[in-house]
Amino acid sequence: MSFAVSVGGRSVECADDQSLLDACLRAAVWMPNSCNQGTCGTCKLRVLSGEVDHGASPLDTLTDDERRAGLALACQARPVSDVELSSPGSTGRATHALQDLVATVLEVSDIARDTRRVLLGLPEPLAFEAGQYVELVVPGSGARRQYSLANTADENKVLELHVRRVPGGLATDGWLFDGLAAGDRVAASGPLGDFHLPPEADDDGGPMALVGGGTGLAPLVGIARTALRRHPDRVVLLYHGVRGAADLYDLDRFAELPELHPNFRFVPVLSHEPDPAYRSGFPTDAFVEDVASGRGWSGWLCGPPAMVEAGVTAFKRRRMSPRRIHREKFTPTE
């Protein structure tokens, strides 16, 4: 059975076992979205009429009072009748339609301690924005895991993922680090997420600070390269925070960028295993040391929640406008 979901003047069909967010994104109706696990609250919206089943919406993200007030998490809620929704900013915003994909593994390579690069070939190009992510279906379980794309939007037939091993992880120890090989077929869906640059017409070419923790570097690679392609002389500082030098990767890639873009700077920062070749401490502190004023800058943060929150504090400390601070938290799956 399916129901009509109305939002921003558009109406889409949503099956009774399908989330509101999934139905809208597949119809290219934009809704705010980030983790798609019910933990971040980005997709919270108001149900103006009709009823929904809140499913697995966590109480710490969607409280009982909010449910009684008609709020819902679009990534978790399913319709039980025709519904009308109010979603902030949904009217008129362009998006790429969510698609189901079957990709072929082209390469699996170890690039750092407990970190792998996975290249997935697609039969047809995937439309996305640099910084978005895809979900992979873990074989034999039906579980889904999210991995950011390290690509720019024109690199749309070979997707690059950076994967860090999670001890005991269903997707990593049970699959991506144990048996995944070139030639394997992988079920996926994408693109997802709002962590990407504004449209080129709205990009003022201002200075940017990007901070990635661990494989939180992945989406920042595509974002930084896209930003520099638009404005080759813009100031871009890219910080990579890891425990030790063994966790760093793609240093050659970042060493080449300043040859074309003299105002680009890549800054590795080691938090637990000092090395005289690199800065020690935390990448958010390194930004505070390097930049006297963040006025006019945009900030981009991706990685563990604690690092992202520290980055928000650091950016505000340097007077960066809150509306220019963008974040993507890597939240663990239960």
Short mmCIF file of C-alpha atoms in Angstrom, two decimals:
data_model
loop_
_atom_site.label_atom_id
_atom_site.label_comp_id
_atom_site.label_asym_id
_atom_site.label_seq_id
_atom_site.Cartn_x
_atom_site.Cartn_y
_atom_site.Cartn_z
CA MET A 1 0.00 0.00 0.00
CA SER A 2 1.20 3.52 -0.72
CA PHE A 3 0.17 6.99 0.39
CA ALA A 4 0.48 10.50 -1.00
CA VAL A 5 3.10 12.68 0.68
CA SER A 6 2.80 16.40 0.01
CA VAL A 7 5.70 18.76 0.72
CA GLY A 8 6.66 22.13 -0.72
CA GLY A 9 3.89 22.03 -3.30
CA ARG A 10 4.97 18.61 -4.59
CA SER A 11 3.25 15.27 -4.07
CA VAL A 12 5.05 11.93 -4.16
CA GLU A 13 3.99 8.34 -3.56
CA CYS A 14 5.38 6.68 -0.44
CA ALA A 15 4.94 2.98 0.38
CA ASP A 16 3.83 2.13 3.89
CA ASP A 17 7.19 0.43 4.54
CA GLN A 18 9.23 3.32 3.06
CA SER A 19 10.58 6.31 4.95
CA LEU A 20 9.29 9.78 4.07
CA LEU A 21 12.85 10.86 3.31
CA ASP A 22 13.53 7.96 0.96
CA ALA A 23 10.35 8.58 -1.02
CA CYS A 24 11.03 12.29 -1.40
CA LEU A 25 14.70 11.94 -2.36
CA ARG A 26 13.89 9.28 -4.96
CA ALA A 27 11.44 11.73 -6.51
CA ALA A 28 14.13 14.45 -6.46
CA VAL A 29 12.24 16.41 -3.81
CA TRP A 30 14.93 17.80 -1.52
CA MET A 31 14.76 17.40 2.22
CA PRO A 32 17.49 18.17 4.76
CA ASN A 33 19.37 14.95 5.52
CA SER A 34 22.66 13.90 7.04
CA CYS A 35 23.09 10.67 9.04
CA ASN A 36 19.88 8.93 7.91
CA GLN A 37 20.06 6.83 11.08
CA GLY A 38 17.83 8.98 13.27
CA THR A 39 20.69 10.27 15.41
CA CYS A 40 21.41 13.79 14.11
CA GLY A 41 17.94 15.30 13.80
CA THR A 42 18.77 17.11 10.55
CA CYS A 43 15.68 15.73 8.80
CA LYS A 44 13.22 16.73 11.55
CA LEU A 45 10.00 18.12 10.07
CA ARG A 46 6.40 18.87 10.99
CA VAL A 47 3.45 16.71 9.98
CA LEU A 48 0.73 19.22 9.09
CA SER A 49 -1.95 16.61 8.41
CA GLY A 50 -2.24 12.84 8.39
CA GLU A 51 -0.44 10.30 10.55
CA VAL A 52 2.95 8.61 10.55
CA ASP A 53 4.59 5.69 12.33
CA HIS A 54 7.76 6.96 14.01
CA GLY A 55 9.46 3.59 13.70
CA ALA A 56 12.89 3.47 15.32
CA SER A 57 13.13 7.23 15.99
CA PRO A 58 15.30 7.58 19.13
CA LEU A 59 13.74 9.43 22.04
CA ASP A 60 16.86 11.54 22.54
CA THR A 61 16.51 12.83 18.97
CA LEU A 62 12.71 13.05 18.82
CA THR A 63 11.16 13.47 22.26
CA ASP A 64 7.64 12.52 23.28
CA ASP A 65 6.73 16.20 23.48
CA GLU A 66 7.97 16.74 19.92
CA ARG A 67 5.95 13.76 18.68
CA ARG A 68 2.83 15.13 20.34
CA ALA A 69 3.56 18.49 18.71
CA GLY A 70 3.54 16.84 15.28
CA LEU A 71 7.26 16.61 14.62
CA ALA A 72 8.85 13.57 12.96
CA LEU A 73 12.21 12.35 11.65
CA ALA A 74 11.82 11.94 7.91
CA CYS A 75 14.49 9.22 7.76
CA GLN A 76 12.60 7.03 10.25
CA ALA A 77 8.90 7.89 9.88
CA ARG A 78 6.59 5.88 7.62
CA PRO A 79 3.14 7.08 6.51
CA VAL A 80 -0.03 5.37 7.74
CA SER A 81 -2.24 7.76 5.75
CA ASP A 82 -1.85 10.52 3.20
CA VAL A 83 0.26 13.21 4.84
CA GLU A 84 1.22 16.84 4.33
CA LEU A 85 4.65 17.89 5.57
CA SER A 86 6.41 21.14 6.29
CA SER A 87 10.16 20.77 5.74
CA PRO A 88 12.47 23.76 6.23
CA GLY A 89 13.89 25.01 2.95
CA SER A 90 12.42 22.19 0.86
CA THR A 91 10.58 24.37 -1.64
CA GLY A 92 12.43 24.96 -4.89
CA ARG A 93 15.82 23.53 -3.87
CA ALA A 94 17.44 21.29 -6.47
CA THR A 95 18.69 17.83 -5.61
CA HIS A 96 19.90 14.69 -7.33
CA ALA A 97 17.44 11.81 -7.23
CA LEU A 98 18.33 8.96 -4.89
CA GLN A 99 19.11 5.80 -6.87
CA ASP A 100 19.74 2.12 -6.21
CA LEU A 101 23.06 1.03 -7.65
CA VAL A 102 24.89 -2.17 -8.42
CA ALA A 103 28.61 -1.42 -8.54
CA THR A 104 31.64 -3.55 -9.36
CA VAL A 105 34.67 -3.45 -7.10
CA LEU A 106 37.62 -2.25 -9.16
CA GLU A 107 40.24 -1.95 -6.42
CA VAL A 108 40.72 -2.61 -2.72
CA SER A 109 44.00 -1.25 -1.35
CA ASP A 110 45.50 -0.57 2.07
CA ILE A 111 46.48 3.10 2.24
CA ALA A 112 47.14 3.64 5.98
CA ARG A 113 46.88 1.83 9.30
CA ASP A 114 43.49 0.07 9.39
CA THR A 115 42.39 2.15 6.39
CA ARG A 116 41.46 1.02 2.90
CA ARG A 117 40.58 2.68 -0.37
CA VAL A 118 37.71 1.02 -2.23
CA LEU A 119 37.01 1.95 -5.86
CA LEU A 120 33.56 1.07 -7.21
CA GLY A 121 32.77 1.10 -10.93
CA LEU A 122 29.27 2.02 -12.06
CA PRO A 123 27.55 0.97 -15.30
CA GLU A 124 26.09 4.48 -15.65
CA PRO A 125 27.22 7.85 -14.22
CA LEU A 126 25.83 8.88 -10.84
CA ALA A 127 24.79 12.51 -10.42
CA PHE A 128 25.94 13.88 -7.03
CA GLU A 129 27.67 16.80 -5.35
CA ALA A 130 31.20 16.55 -3.97
CA GLY A 131 30.93 15.78 -0.25
CA GLN A 132 27.85 13.54 -0.44
CA TYR A 133 27.86 9.85 0.47
CA VAL A 134 26.51 6.47 -0.57
CA GLU A 135 25.10 3.58 1.46
CA LEU A 136 26.43 0.07 0.91
CA VAL A 137 24.37 -3.03 1.67
CA VAL A 138 26.37 -5.53 3.74
CA PRO A 139 25.94 -8.92 2.02
CA GLY A 140 23.92 -11.51 3.89
CA SER A 141 22.63 -9.08 6.50
CA GLY A 142 20.59 -6.39 4.81
CA ALA A 143 22.39 -3.86 7.01
CA ARG A 144 23.44 -0.60 5.39
CA ARG A 145 26.55 1.47 6.06
CA GLN A 146 27.36 5.01 4.94
CA TYR A 147 30.64 6.00 3.25
CA SER A 148 31.54 9.46 1.98
CA LEU A 149 32.66 9.98 -1.60
CA ALA A 150 36.14 11.39 -2.17
CA ASN A 151 35.17 12.31 -5.73
CA THR A 152 34.38 15.54 -7.53
CA ALA A 153 31.05 15.57 -9.34
CA ASP A 154 32.61 14.87 -12.76
CA GLU A 155 34.28 11.70 -11.41
CA ASN A 156 30.92 9.99 -11.61
CA LYS A 157 31.58 6.48 -12.91
CA VAL A 158 34.26 5.32 -10.44
CA LEU A 159 33.40 6.08 -6.82
CA GLU A 160 36.23 6.40 -4.28
CA LEU A 161 35.58 5.43 -0.66
CA HIS A 162 37.96 5.61 2.32
CA VAL A 163 37.11 2.99 4.93
CA ARG A 164 38.55 2.68 8.42
CA ARG A 165 38.32 -0.67 10.16
CA VAL A 166 36.02 -0.87 13.16
CA PRO A 167 37.09 -3.80 15.41
CA GLY A 168 34.28 -6.32 15.30
CA GLY A 169 32.38 -4.19 12.79
CA LEU A 170 29.78 -5.99 10.71
CA ALA A 171 30.78 -4.13 7.55
CA THR A 172 34.53 -3.80 8.08
CA ASP A 173 35.85 -6.85 9.94
CA GLY A 174 33.00 -8.90 8.54
CA TRP A 175 33.33 -7.83 4.90
CA LEU A 176 35.35 -4.88 3.64
CA PHE A 177 38.53 -6.01 5.46
CA ASP A 178 37.74 -9.70 5.16
CA GLY A 179 37.13 -11.00 1.67
CA LEU A 180 36.06 -8.02 -0.43
CA ALA A 181 37.97 -8.24 -3.72
CA ALA A 182 38.12 -6.78 -7.20
CA GLY A 183 35.30 -8.12 -9.35
CA ASP A 184 32.78 -8.39 -6.49
CA ARG A 185 29.37 -6.84 -6.99
CA VAL A 186 28.13 -4.39 -4.38
CA ALA A 187 24.57 -3.13 -3.84
CA ALA A 188 24.40 0.54 -2.91
CA SER A 189 22.20 3.62 -2.98
CA GLY A 190 22.96 7.30 -3.30
CA PRO A 191 23.62 10.15 -3.32
CA LEU A 192 22.75 11.21 0.23
CA GLY A 193 23.63 14.05 2.56
CA ASP A 194 23.74 17.86 2.54
CA PHE A 195 27.47 18.25 3.17
CA HIS A 196 28.52 19.98 -0.05
CA LEU A 197 29.35 23.36 -1.53
CA PRO A 198 26.61 25.81 -2.48
CA PRO A 199 25.81 26.14 -6.21
CA GLU A 200 28.61 27.76 -8.18
CA ALA A 201 26.53 30.89 -8.73
CA ASP A 202 26.34 31.35 -4.94
CA ASP A 203 30.01 30.59 -4.26
CA ASP A 204 31.82 33.84 -3.47
CA GLY A 205 35.29 32.30 -3.67
CA GLY A 206 36.07 33.18 -0.07
CA PRO A 207 38.73 31.45 2.06
CA MET A 208 37.95 28.00 3.41
CA ALA A 209 39.12 25.91 6.35
CA LEU A 210 38.45 22.17 6.14
CA VAL A 211 39.12 19.82 9.05
CA GLY A 212 38.86 16.04 8.73
CA GLY A 213 39.37 13.45 11.43
CA GLY A 214 40.57 10.06 10.14
CA THR A 215 38.57 9.06 7.07
CA GLY A 216 36.54 12.23 7.58
CA LEU A 217 39.13 13.49 5.11
CA ALA A 218 37.29 11.73 2.25
CA PRO A 219 34.49 14.22 1.47
CA LEU A 220 36.84 17.15 2.05
CA VAL A 221 39.03 15.94 -0.82
CA GLY A 222 36.22 16.38 -3.32
CA ILE A 223 34.99 19.62 -1.74
CA ALA A 224 38.46 21.20 -1.74
CA ARG A 225 39.21 20.22 -5.32
CA THR A 226 35.83 21.49 -6.48
CA ALA A 227 36.32 24.79 -4.64
CA LEU A 228 39.77 25.25 -6.20
CA ARG A 229 38.49 24.43 -9.67
CA ARG A 230 35.90 27.19 -9.31
CA HIS A 231 38.36 29.73 -7.88
CA PRO A 232 41.96 28.58 -8.48
CA ASP A 233 43.53 31.29 -6.29
CA ARG A 234 41.25 31.01 -3.26
CA VAL A 235 42.77 30.32 0.16
CA VAL A 236 42.08 26.73 1.24
CA LEU A 237 43.49 25.20 4.43
CA LEU A 238 42.91 21.46 4.73
CA TYR A 239 43.71 19.89 8.12
CA HIS A 240 43.90 16.12 8.60
CA GLY A 241 43.79 14.97 12.21
CA VAL A 242 44.96 11.42 13.03
CA ARG A 243 46.61 9.58 15.91
CA GLY A 244 50.00 9.01 14.26
CA ALA A 245 51.95 9.16 11.00
CA ALA A 246 50.89 5.60 10.19
CA ASP A 247 47.33 6.90 9.79
CA LEU A 248 48.18 9.52 7.16
CA TYR A 249 47.52 8.85 3.49
CA ASP A 250 47.46 10.51 0.06
CA LEU A 251 50.29 12.85 0.99
CA ASP A 252 51.49 12.86 -2.63
CA ARG A 253 48.06 13.96 -3.84
CA PHE A 254 48.08 16.96 -1.52
CA ALA A 255 51.69 17.82 -2.29
CA GLU A 256 50.76 18.30 -5.95
CA LEU A 257 47.86 20.70 -5.39
CA PRO A 258 49.97 23.76 -4.40
CA GLU A 259 51.70 23.57 -7.79
CA LEU A 260 48.40 24.61 -9.42
CA HIS A 261 46.87 26.41 -6.47
CA PRO A 262 49.47 28.43 -4.52
CA ASN A 263 47.04 29.33 -1.74
CA PHE A 264 46.21 25.72 -0.91
CA ARG A 265 47.85 24.23 2.17
CA PHE A 266 47.57 20.70 3.57
CA VAL A 267 48.28 20.37 7.30
CA PRO A 268 48.61 16.90 8.89
CA VAL A 269 48.25 16.96 12.71
CA LEU A 270 49.11 14.04 14.99
CA SER A 271 47.28 13.76 18.31
CA HIS A 272 48.84 10.76 20.10
CA GLU A 273 52.06 9.67 18.38
CA PRO A 274 54.33 12.69 17.86
CA ASP A 275 56.61 12.80 14.84
CA PRO A 276 59.05 15.66 14.16
CA ALA A 277 57.92 15.79 10.53
CA TYR A 278 54.38 16.84 11.49
CA ARG A 279 52.50 19.11 13.85
CA SER A 280 51.27 17.67 17.13
CA GLY A 281 47.97 18.23 18.89
CA PHE A 282 44.50 18.56 17.44
CA PRO A 283 43.61 19.96 14.01
CA THR A 284 41.02 22.35 15.41
CA ASP A 285 43.67 23.91 17.65
CA ALA A 286 46.00 24.16 14.65
CA PHE A 287 43.40 26.25 12.85
CA VAL A 288 43.18 28.66 15.80
CA GLU A 289 46.98 28.97 15.76
CA ASP A 290 47.09 29.63 12.00
CA VAL A 291 44.16 31.98 11.43
CA ALA A 292 43.83 35.23 13.36
CA SER A 293 40.34 36.01 12.06
CA GLY A 294 37.78 33.74 10.42
CA ARG A 295 35.58 36.60 9.23
CA GLY A 296 34.56 35.90 5.63
CA TRP A 297 35.77 32.29 5.85
CA SER A 298 33.68 29.14 5.50
CA GLY A 299 34.38 26.11 7.67
CA TRP A 300 33.96 22.44 6.85
CA LEU A 301 34.17 19.72 9.51
CA CYS A 302 33.92 15.96 9.07
CA GLY A 303 34.81 13.20 11.49
CA PRO A 304 34.00 11.98 15.02
CA PRO A 305 31.36 14.03 16.87
CA ALA A 306 33.82 15.33 19.50
CA MET A 307 36.17 16.65 16.83
CA VAL A 308 33.32 18.27 14.91
CA GLU A 309 32.05 20.04 18.03
CA ALA A 310 35.58 21.20 18.87
CA GLY A 311 35.84 22.54 15.34
CA VAL A 312 32.63 24.53 15.66
CA THR A 313 34.00 26.09 18.84
CA ALA A 314 37.33 26.87 17.16
CA PHE A 315 35.68 28.47 14.15
CA LYS A 316 33.42 30.63 16.31
CA ARG A 317 36.39 31.61 18.44
CA ARG A 318 37.89 33.11 15.30
CA ARG A 319 34.61 34.93 14.55
CA MET A 320 33.53 32.74 11.65
CA SER A 321 29.86 33.26 10.86
CA PRO A 322 27.78 30.31 12.19
CA ARG A 323 25.84 30.12 8.92
CA ARG A 324 29.12 29.43 7.10
CA ILE A 325 30.05 26.48 9.32
CA HIS A 326 29.22 23.10 7.75
CA ARG A 327 29.54 19.77 9.54
CA GLU A 328 29.24 16.05 8.97
CA LYS A 329 29.53 13.79 12.01
CA PHE A 330 30.59 10.18 11.66
CA THR A 331 28.20 8.58 14.15
CA PRO A 332 28.66 4.89 15.02
CA THR A 333 25.94 2.48 13.99
CA GLU A 334 24.25 0.64 16.84
#
